[in-house]
PDB file of C-alpha atoms in Angstrom:
ATOM      1  CA  MET A   1      87.144 120.681 172.030  1.00 95.00           C
ATOM      2  CA  THR A   2      85.033 123.554 173.376  1.00 95.00           C
ATOM      3  CA  LYS A   3      83.897 124.607 176.805  1.00 94.00           C
ATOM      4  CA  ALA A   4      80.901 122.330 176.520  1.00 94.00           C
ATOM      5  CA  ASP A   5      83.061 119.434 175.923  1.00 94.00           C
ATOM      6  CA  ILE A   6      85.098 120.028 179.077  1.00 94.00           C
ATOM      7  CA  VAL A   7      82.081 120.478 181.133  1.00 93.00           C
ATOM      8  CA  GLU A   8      81.017 117.139 179.651  1.00 92.00           C
ATOM      9  CA  GLU A   9      84.355 115.582 180.630  1.00 91.00           C
ATOM     10  CA  VAL A  10      84.214 116.963 184.167  1.00 90.00           C
ATOM     11  CA  TYR A  11      80.447 115.567 184.273  1.00 88.00           C
ATOM     12  CA  SER A  12      81.416 112.230 183.139  1.00 88.00           C
ATOM     13  CA  ARG A  13      84.814 111.523 184.732  1.00 84.00           C
ATOM     14  CA  VAL A  14      84.010 112.782 188.167  1.00 84.00           C
ATOM     15  CA  GLY A  15      80.144 112.719 188.393  1.00 80.00           C
ATOM     16  CA  PHE A  16      79.406 116.369 189.414  1.00 84.00           C
ATOM     17  CA  SER A  17      76.079 117.888 187.879  1.00 86.00           C
ATOM     18  CA  LYS A  18      76.559 119.523 184.666  1.00 88.00           C
ATOM     19  CA  LYS A  19      75.475 122.842 186.574  1.00 89.00           C
ATOM     20  CA  GLU A  20      78.350 122.483 189.071  1.00 86.00           C
ATOM     21  CA  SER A  21      80.872 121.560 186.115  1.00 89.00           C
ATOM     22  CA  SER A  22      79.922 124.390 184.230  1.00 91.00           C
ATOM     23  CA  ASP A  23      80.137 126.978 186.942  1.00 90.00           C
ATOM     24  CA  VAL A  24      83.678 125.479 187.954  1.00 91.00           C
ATOM     25  CA  VAL A  25      84.931 125.883 184.437  1.00 93.00           C
ATOM     26  CA  GLU A  26      83.418 129.431 184.091  1.00 94.00           C
ATOM     27  CA  THR A  27      84.855 130.533 187.295  1.00 95.00           C
ATOM     28  CA  VAL A  28      88.320 128.840 186.784  1.00 95.00           C
ATOM     29  CA  LEU A  29      88.747 130.873 183.399  1.00 96.00           C
ATOM     30  CA  GLU A  30      87.364 134.099 184.622  1.00 96.00           C
ATOM     31  CA  THR A  31      89.517 133.882 187.904  1.00 96.00           C
ATOM     32  CA  ILE A  32      92.747 133.208 185.385  1.00 97.00           C
ATOM     33  CA  LYS A  33      91.552 136.254 183.265  1.00 97.00           C
ATOM     34  CA  LYS A  34      91.231 138.500 186.273  1.00 96.00           C
ATOM     35  CA  THR A  35      94.860 137.602 187.598  1.00 97.00           C
ATOM     36  CA  LEU A  36      96.512 138.048 184.510  1.00 97.00           C
ATOM     37  CA  GLU A  37      94.426 141.451 184.049  1.00 95.00           C
ATOM     38  CA  LYS A  38      96.021 142.567 187.475  1.00 95.00           C
ATOM     39  CA  GLY A  39      99.527 141.374 185.838  1.00 94.00           C
ATOM     40  CA  ASP A  40     100.238 138.583 188.133  1.00 96.00           C
ATOM     41  CA  VAL A  41     101.430 135.129 187.081  1.00 97.00           C
ATOM     42  CA  VAL A  42      99.121 132.110 187.214  1.00 98.00           C
ATOM     43  CA  LYS A  43     100.936 129.071 187.914  1.00 98.00           C
ATOM     44  CA  ILE A  44      99.110 125.530 187.328  1.00 97.00           C
ATOM     45  CA  ALA A  45     101.407 122.645 188.341  1.00 96.00           C
ATOM     46  CA  GLY A  46     101.294 119.781 186.011  1.00 96.00           C
ATOM     47  CA  PHE A  47     100.017 122.141 183.112  1.00 98.00           C
ATOM     48  CA  GLY A  48     101.828 125.389 182.822  1.00 98.00           C
ATOM     49  CA  ASN A  49     102.345 129.122 183.656  1.00 98.00           C
ATOM     50  CA  PHE A  50     100.346 131.915 182.307  1.00 98.00           C
ATOM     51  CA  ALA A  51     102.257 135.077 182.240  1.00 97.00           C
ATOM     52  CA  ILE A  52     102.047 138.793 180.893  1.00 96.00           C
ATOM     53  CA  ARG A  53     104.964 139.897 178.446  1.00 96.00           C
ATOM     54  CA  HIS A  54     105.662 143.780 178.277  1.00 94.00           C
ATOM     55  CA  LYS A  55     106.424 144.483 174.587  1.00 94.00           C
ATOM     56  CA  GLY A  56     108.315 147.573 173.668  1.00 93.00           C
ATOM     57  CA  SER A  57     107.144 149.932 170.705  1.00 93.00           C
ATOM     58  CA  ARG A  58     108.794 148.824 167.401  1.00 92.00           C
ATOM     59  CA  LYS A  59     108.319 149.619 163.880  1.00 93.00           C
ATOM     60  CA  GLY A  60     105.840 147.910 161.491  1.00 92.00           C
ATOM     61  CA  ARG A  61     104.570 148.112 158.105  1.00 92.00           C
ATOM     62  CA  ASN A  62     101.121 148.183 156.718  1.00 90.00           C
ATOM     63  CA  PRO A  63     101.212 145.049 154.653  1.00 90.00           C
ATOM     64  CA  LYS A  64      98.562 146.545 152.194  1.00 91.00           C
ATOM     65  CA  THR A  65     100.127 150.075 151.503  1.00 91.00           C
ATOM     66  CA  GLY A  66     103.669 149.296 152.624  1.00 88.00           C
ATOM     67  CA  GLN A  67     103.579 152.470 154.753  1.00 92.00           C
ATOM     68  CA  GLU A  68     105.839 152.246 158.014  1.00 92.00           C
ATOM     69  CA  ILE A  69     104.231 152.673 161.295  1.00 91.00           C
ATOM     70  CA  GLU A  70     104.920 152.655 164.851  1.00 92.00           C
ATOM     71  CA  ILE A  71     103.492 149.571 166.836  1.00 91.00           C
ATOM     72  CA  THR A  72     102.586 150.902 170.280  1.00 91.00           C
ATOM     73  CA  PRO A  73     104.012 149.223 173.468  1.00 94.00           C
ATOM     74  CA  ARG A  74     101.602 146.647 174.664  1.00 94.00           C
ATOM     75  CA  LYS A  75     100.956 143.620 177.256  1.00 96.00           C
ATOM     76  CA  VAL A  76     100.615 140.103 175.813  1.00 96.00           C
ATOM     77  CA  VAL A  77      99.806 136.836 177.528  1.00 97.00           C
ATOM     78  CA  THR A  78     102.271 134.108 177.045  1.00 97.00           C
ATOM     79  CA  PHE A  79     101.787 130.475 178.173  1.00 98.00           C
ATOM     80  CA  LYS A  80     104.634 128.104 178.976  1.00 98.00           C
ATOM     81  CA  PRO A  81     103.503 124.475 179.073  1.00 98.00           C
ATOM     82  CA  SER A  82     105.360 122.730 182.106  1.00 98.00           C
ATOM     83  CA  GLN A  83     107.590 119.674 181.559  1.00 97.00           C
ATOM     84  CA  VAL A  84     104.696 117.283 182.585  1.00 97.00           C
ATOM     85  CA  PHE A  85     102.426 118.784 179.815  1.00 97.00           C
ATOM     86  CA  LYS A  86     105.116 118.268 177.257  1.00 97.00           C
ATOM     87  CA  GLU A  87     105.981 114.919 178.256  1.00 96.00           C
ATOM     88  CA  HIS A  88     102.172 114.066 178.287  1.00 96.00           C
ATOM     89  CA  ILE A  89     102.233 114.875 174.492  1.00 96.00           C
ATOM     90  CA  LEU A  90     105.461 112.686 173.912  1.00 95.00           C
ATOM     91  CA  GLN A  91     104.510 109.844 175.784  1.00 95.00           C
ATOM     92  CA  TYR A  92     101.200 109.660 173.899  1.00 95.00           C
ATOM     93  CA  ASP A  93     103.220 109.693 170.702  1.00 93.00           C
ATOM     94  CA  ALA A  94     105.684 107.068 171.951  1.00 92.00           C
ATOM     95  CA  ARG A  95     102.931 104.871 173.106  1.00 92.00           C
ATOM     96  CA  LYS A  96     101.208 105.116 169.514  1.00 91.00           C
ATOM     97  CA  ALA A  97     104.357 104.443 167.540  1.00 90.00           C
ATOM     98  CA  GLU A  98     105.056 101.387 169.774  1.00 90.00           C
ATOM     99  CA  GLU A  99     101.467  99.997 169.065  1.00 89.00           C
ATOM    100  CA  GLU A 100     102.015 100.554 165.296  1.00 87.00           C
ATOM    101  CA  ALA A 101     105.143  98.879 165.415  1.00 87.00           C
ATOM    102  CA  GLY A 102     103.647  96.159 167.424  1.00 81.00           C
ATOM    103  CA  GLY A 103     100.855  95.783 165.049  1.00 68.00           C
ATOM    104  CA  ARG A 104     103.052  95.317 162.132  1.00 62.00           C
ATOM    105  CA  VAL A 105     105.088  92.392 163.521  1.00 55.00           C
TER     106      VAL A 105
ATOM    107  CA  MET B   1      98.511 132.615 191.730  1.00 96.00           C
ATOM    108  CA  THR B   2      99.046 128.890 192.028  1.00 97.00           C
ATOM    109  CA  LYS B   3      96.664 126.052 191.504  1.00 96.00           C
ATOM    110  CA  ALA B   4      96.019 125.854 195.120  1.00 96.00           C
ATOM    111  CA  GLU B   5      94.747 129.529 195.241  1.00 96.00           C
ATOM    112  CA  LEU B   6      92.828 129.041 192.136  1.00 97.00           C
ATOM    113  CA  VAL B   7      90.957 126.443 193.920  1.00 96.00           C
ATOM    114  CA  GLU B   8      90.564 128.347 196.894  1.00 95.00           C
ATOM    115  CA  THR B   9      88.838 131.253 194.670  1.00 95.00           C
ATOM    116  CA  VAL B  10      86.439 129.022 193.230  1.00 94.00           C
ATOM    117  CA  VAL B  11      85.540 127.465 196.437  1.00 94.00           C
ATOM    118  CA  GLU B  12      84.775 130.948 197.546  1.00 93.00           C
ATOM    119  CA  ASN B  13      82.877 131.756 194.478  1.00 92.00           C
ATOM    120  CA  ILE B  14      80.615 128.638 194.172  1.00 88.00           C
ATOM    121  CA  ASN B  15      78.161 127.675 197.046  1.00 83.00           C
ATOM    122  CA  GLY B  16      78.135 123.922 197.768  1.00 85.00           C
ATOM    123  CA  LEU B  17      81.297 122.588 196.820  1.00 88.00           C
ATOM    124  CA  THR B  18      84.009 121.464 199.169  1.00 91.00           C
ATOM    125  CA  LYS B  19      87.696 122.219 198.567  1.00 93.00           C
ATOM    126  CA  LYS B  20      88.407 118.669 197.810  1.00 93.00           C
ATOM    127  CA  GLN B  21      85.558 118.355 195.254  1.00 90.00           C
ATOM    128  CA  THR B  22      86.761 121.726 193.624  1.00 91.00           C
ATOM    129  CA  GLU B  23      90.229 120.285 193.402  1.00 93.00           C
ATOM    130  CA  VAL B  24      89.034 117.387 191.594  1.00 92.00           C
ATOM    131  CA  ILE B  25      87.124 119.331 189.153  1.00 92.00           C
ATOM    132  CA  VAL B  26      89.859 121.734 188.389  1.00 94.00           C
ATOM    133  CA  ASN B  27      92.405 119.046 187.864  1.00 95.00           C
ATOM    134  CA  THR B  28      89.983 117.178 185.502  1.00 94.00           C
ATOM    135  CA  ILE B  29      89.815 120.567 183.457  1.00 95.00           C
ATOM    136  CA  PHE B  30      93.421 120.691 182.963  1.00 96.00           C
ATOM    137  CA  GLU B  31      93.757 116.934 182.379  1.00 95.00           C
ATOM    138  CA  SER B  32      91.011 116.975 179.679  1.00 95.00           C
ATOM    139  CA  ILE B  33      92.835 119.737 177.766  1.00 97.00           C
ATOM    140  CA  LYS B  34      95.882 117.753 178.112  1.00 97.00           C
ATOM    141  CA  ASP B  35      94.352 114.711 176.662  1.00 96.00           C
ATOM    142  CA  ALA B  36      92.860 116.585 173.848  1.00 96.00           C
ATOM    143  CA  LEU B  37      95.947 117.939 172.586  1.00 97.00           C
ATOM    144  CA  ALA B  38      97.579 114.537 172.873  1.00 96.00           C
ATOM    145  CA  ARG B  39      94.937 113.182 170.736  1.00 95.00           C
ATOM    146  CA  GLY B  40      95.583 115.908 168.136  1.00 95.00           C
ATOM    147  CA  ASP B  41      92.341 118.001 169.103  1.00 96.00           C
ATOM    148  CA  LYS B  42      92.502 121.565 169.441  1.00 97.00           C
ATOM    149  CA  VAL B  43      90.771 123.139 172.352  1.00 97.00           C
ATOM    150  CA  GLU B  44      88.890 126.441 171.773  1.00 97.00           C
ATOM    151  CA  LEU B  45      87.679 128.382 175.115  1.00 96.00           C
ATOM    152  CA  ARG B  46      85.523 131.389 173.917  1.00 93.00           C
ATOM    153  CA  GLY B  47      86.806 134.735 175.621  1.00 92.00           C
ATOM    154  CA  PHE B  48      89.663 132.962 176.958  1.00 96.00           C
ATOM    155  CA  GLY B  49      92.062 131.471 174.072  1.00 97.00           C
ATOM    156  CA  SER B  50      92.891 128.353 172.237  1.00 98.00           C
ATOM    157  CA  PHE B  51      95.236 125.411 172.952  1.00 98.00           C
ATOM    158  CA  LYS B  52      96.872 123.866 169.835  1.00 97.00           C
ATOM    159  CA  ILE B  53      99.512 121.530 168.951  1.00 97.00           C
ATOM    160  CA  ARG B  54     102.550 122.890 167.043  1.00 96.00           C
ATOM    161  CA  GLN B  55     104.845 120.639 165.044  1.00 95.00           C
ATOM    162  CA  ARG B  56     108.381 120.966 165.783  1.00 93.00           C
ATOM    163  CA  GLN B  57     110.997 120.009 163.148  1.00 94.00           C
ATOM    164  CA  SER B  58     113.872 117.825 164.221  1.00 92.00           C
ATOM    165  CA  ARG B  59     117.072 119.754 164.460  1.00 92.00           C
ATOM    166  CA  GLU B  60     120.669 119.772 165.395  1.00 92.00           C
ATOM    167  CA  GLY B  61     121.334 120.727 169.041  1.00 90.00           C
ATOM    168  CA  ARG B  62     124.418 121.063 171.221  1.00 91.00           C
ATOM    169  CA  ASN B  63     124.766 119.677 174.794  1.00 89.00           C
ATOM    170  CA  PRO B  64     125.418 122.772 176.541  1.00 90.00           C
ATOM    171  CA  LYS B  65     127.775 121.107 179.105  1.00 90.00           C
ATOM    172  CA  THR B  66     130.164 119.168 176.854  1.00 91.00           C
ATOM    173  CA  GLY B  67     129.556 121.276 173.441  1.00 88.00           C
ATOM    174  CA  GLU B  68     128.756 117.909 171.737  1.00 91.00           C
ATOM    175  CA  MET B  69     126.399 117.952 168.735  1.00 91.00           C
ATOM    176  CA  VAL B  70     123.187 115.915 169.405  1.00 91.00           C
ATOM    177  CA  ALA B  71     120.179 115.378 167.303  1.00 91.00           C
ATOM    178  CA  VAL B  72     116.956 116.745 168.524  1.00 90.00           C
ATOM    179  CA  PRO B  73     114.155 114.548 167.159  1.00 89.00           C
ATOM    180  CA  ALA B  74     110.988 116.167 165.622  1.00 92.00           C
ATOM    181  CA  LYS B  75     108.068 116.276 168.121  1.00 93.00           C
ATOM    182  CA  ARG B  76     104.654 117.929 169.060  1.00 95.00           C
ATOM    183  CA  VAL B  77     104.557 120.755 171.680  1.00 96.00           C
ATOM    184  CA  PRO B  78     101.522 122.540 173.083  1.00 97.00           C
ATOM    185  CA  PHE B  79     100.722 126.056 172.105  1.00 97.00           C
ATOM    186  CA  PHE B  80      98.439 128.706 173.555  1.00 98.00           C
ATOM    187  CA  LYS B  81      97.028 131.652 171.791  1.00 98.00           C
ATOM    188  CA  ALA B  82      94.939 134.091 173.968  1.00 97.00           C
ATOM    189  CA  GLY B  83      91.510 135.087 172.744  1.00 96.00           C
ATOM    190  CA  LYS B  84      90.330 138.374 171.751  1.00 95.00           C
ATOM    191  CA  GLU B  85      88.621 139.050 175.233  1.00 96.00           C
ATOM    192  CA  LEU B  86      91.735 138.124 177.065  1.00 96.00           C
ATOM    193  CA  LYS B  87      93.920 140.058 174.820  1.00 96.00           C
ATOM    194  CA  ILE B  88      91.980 143.115 175.273  1.00 96.00           C
ATOM    195  CA  ARG B  89      91.578 142.836 179.181  1.00 95.00           C
ATOM    196  CA  VAL B  90      95.413 142.400 179.693  1.00 95.00           C
ATOM    197  CA  ASP B  91      96.316 145.218 177.468  1.00 93.00           C
ATOM    198  CA  ASN B  92      93.765 147.819 178.836  1.00 82.00           C
TER     199      ASN B  92
END
């Protein structure tokens, strides 16, 4: 699934024009990026939280040459799915398992 | 930033959409990502990142209250990997 497919889903599920759907998708993604860039957390209820983690420097190794190198401190994005998101997956799997079991009887 | 604040920002940046309409669209975006992952699809958003499913093996866990051993079943969990542009912008 790509951005275009999400635009398509928004268009078909809620009936806004493709232009509007596409504009909102772009703006949502850009807003999340800008917020993370500032170092702020983005909390999407029912979906999950995007946050920045500061990683300290550590020793690494060039896998080709085996040479030891210093990995510089850096900031990385982490995503923690909400309980609702995790349940969404588990419930889908439970339904599917039930259907399959039902189909065999 | 919360979802409500995200909706506010989008309303301010796009002409012609009400807050209610924007809210519906924003919810639909996240719902469609959740549905795609449940189906087993991955979601790739260029410049942002990708959402995928990771398979977790079953394992022996422990009830932290009673100390009792419990079996944690195998399951699928959502996973996000930041894209190149987002990585660079965050670590500037």
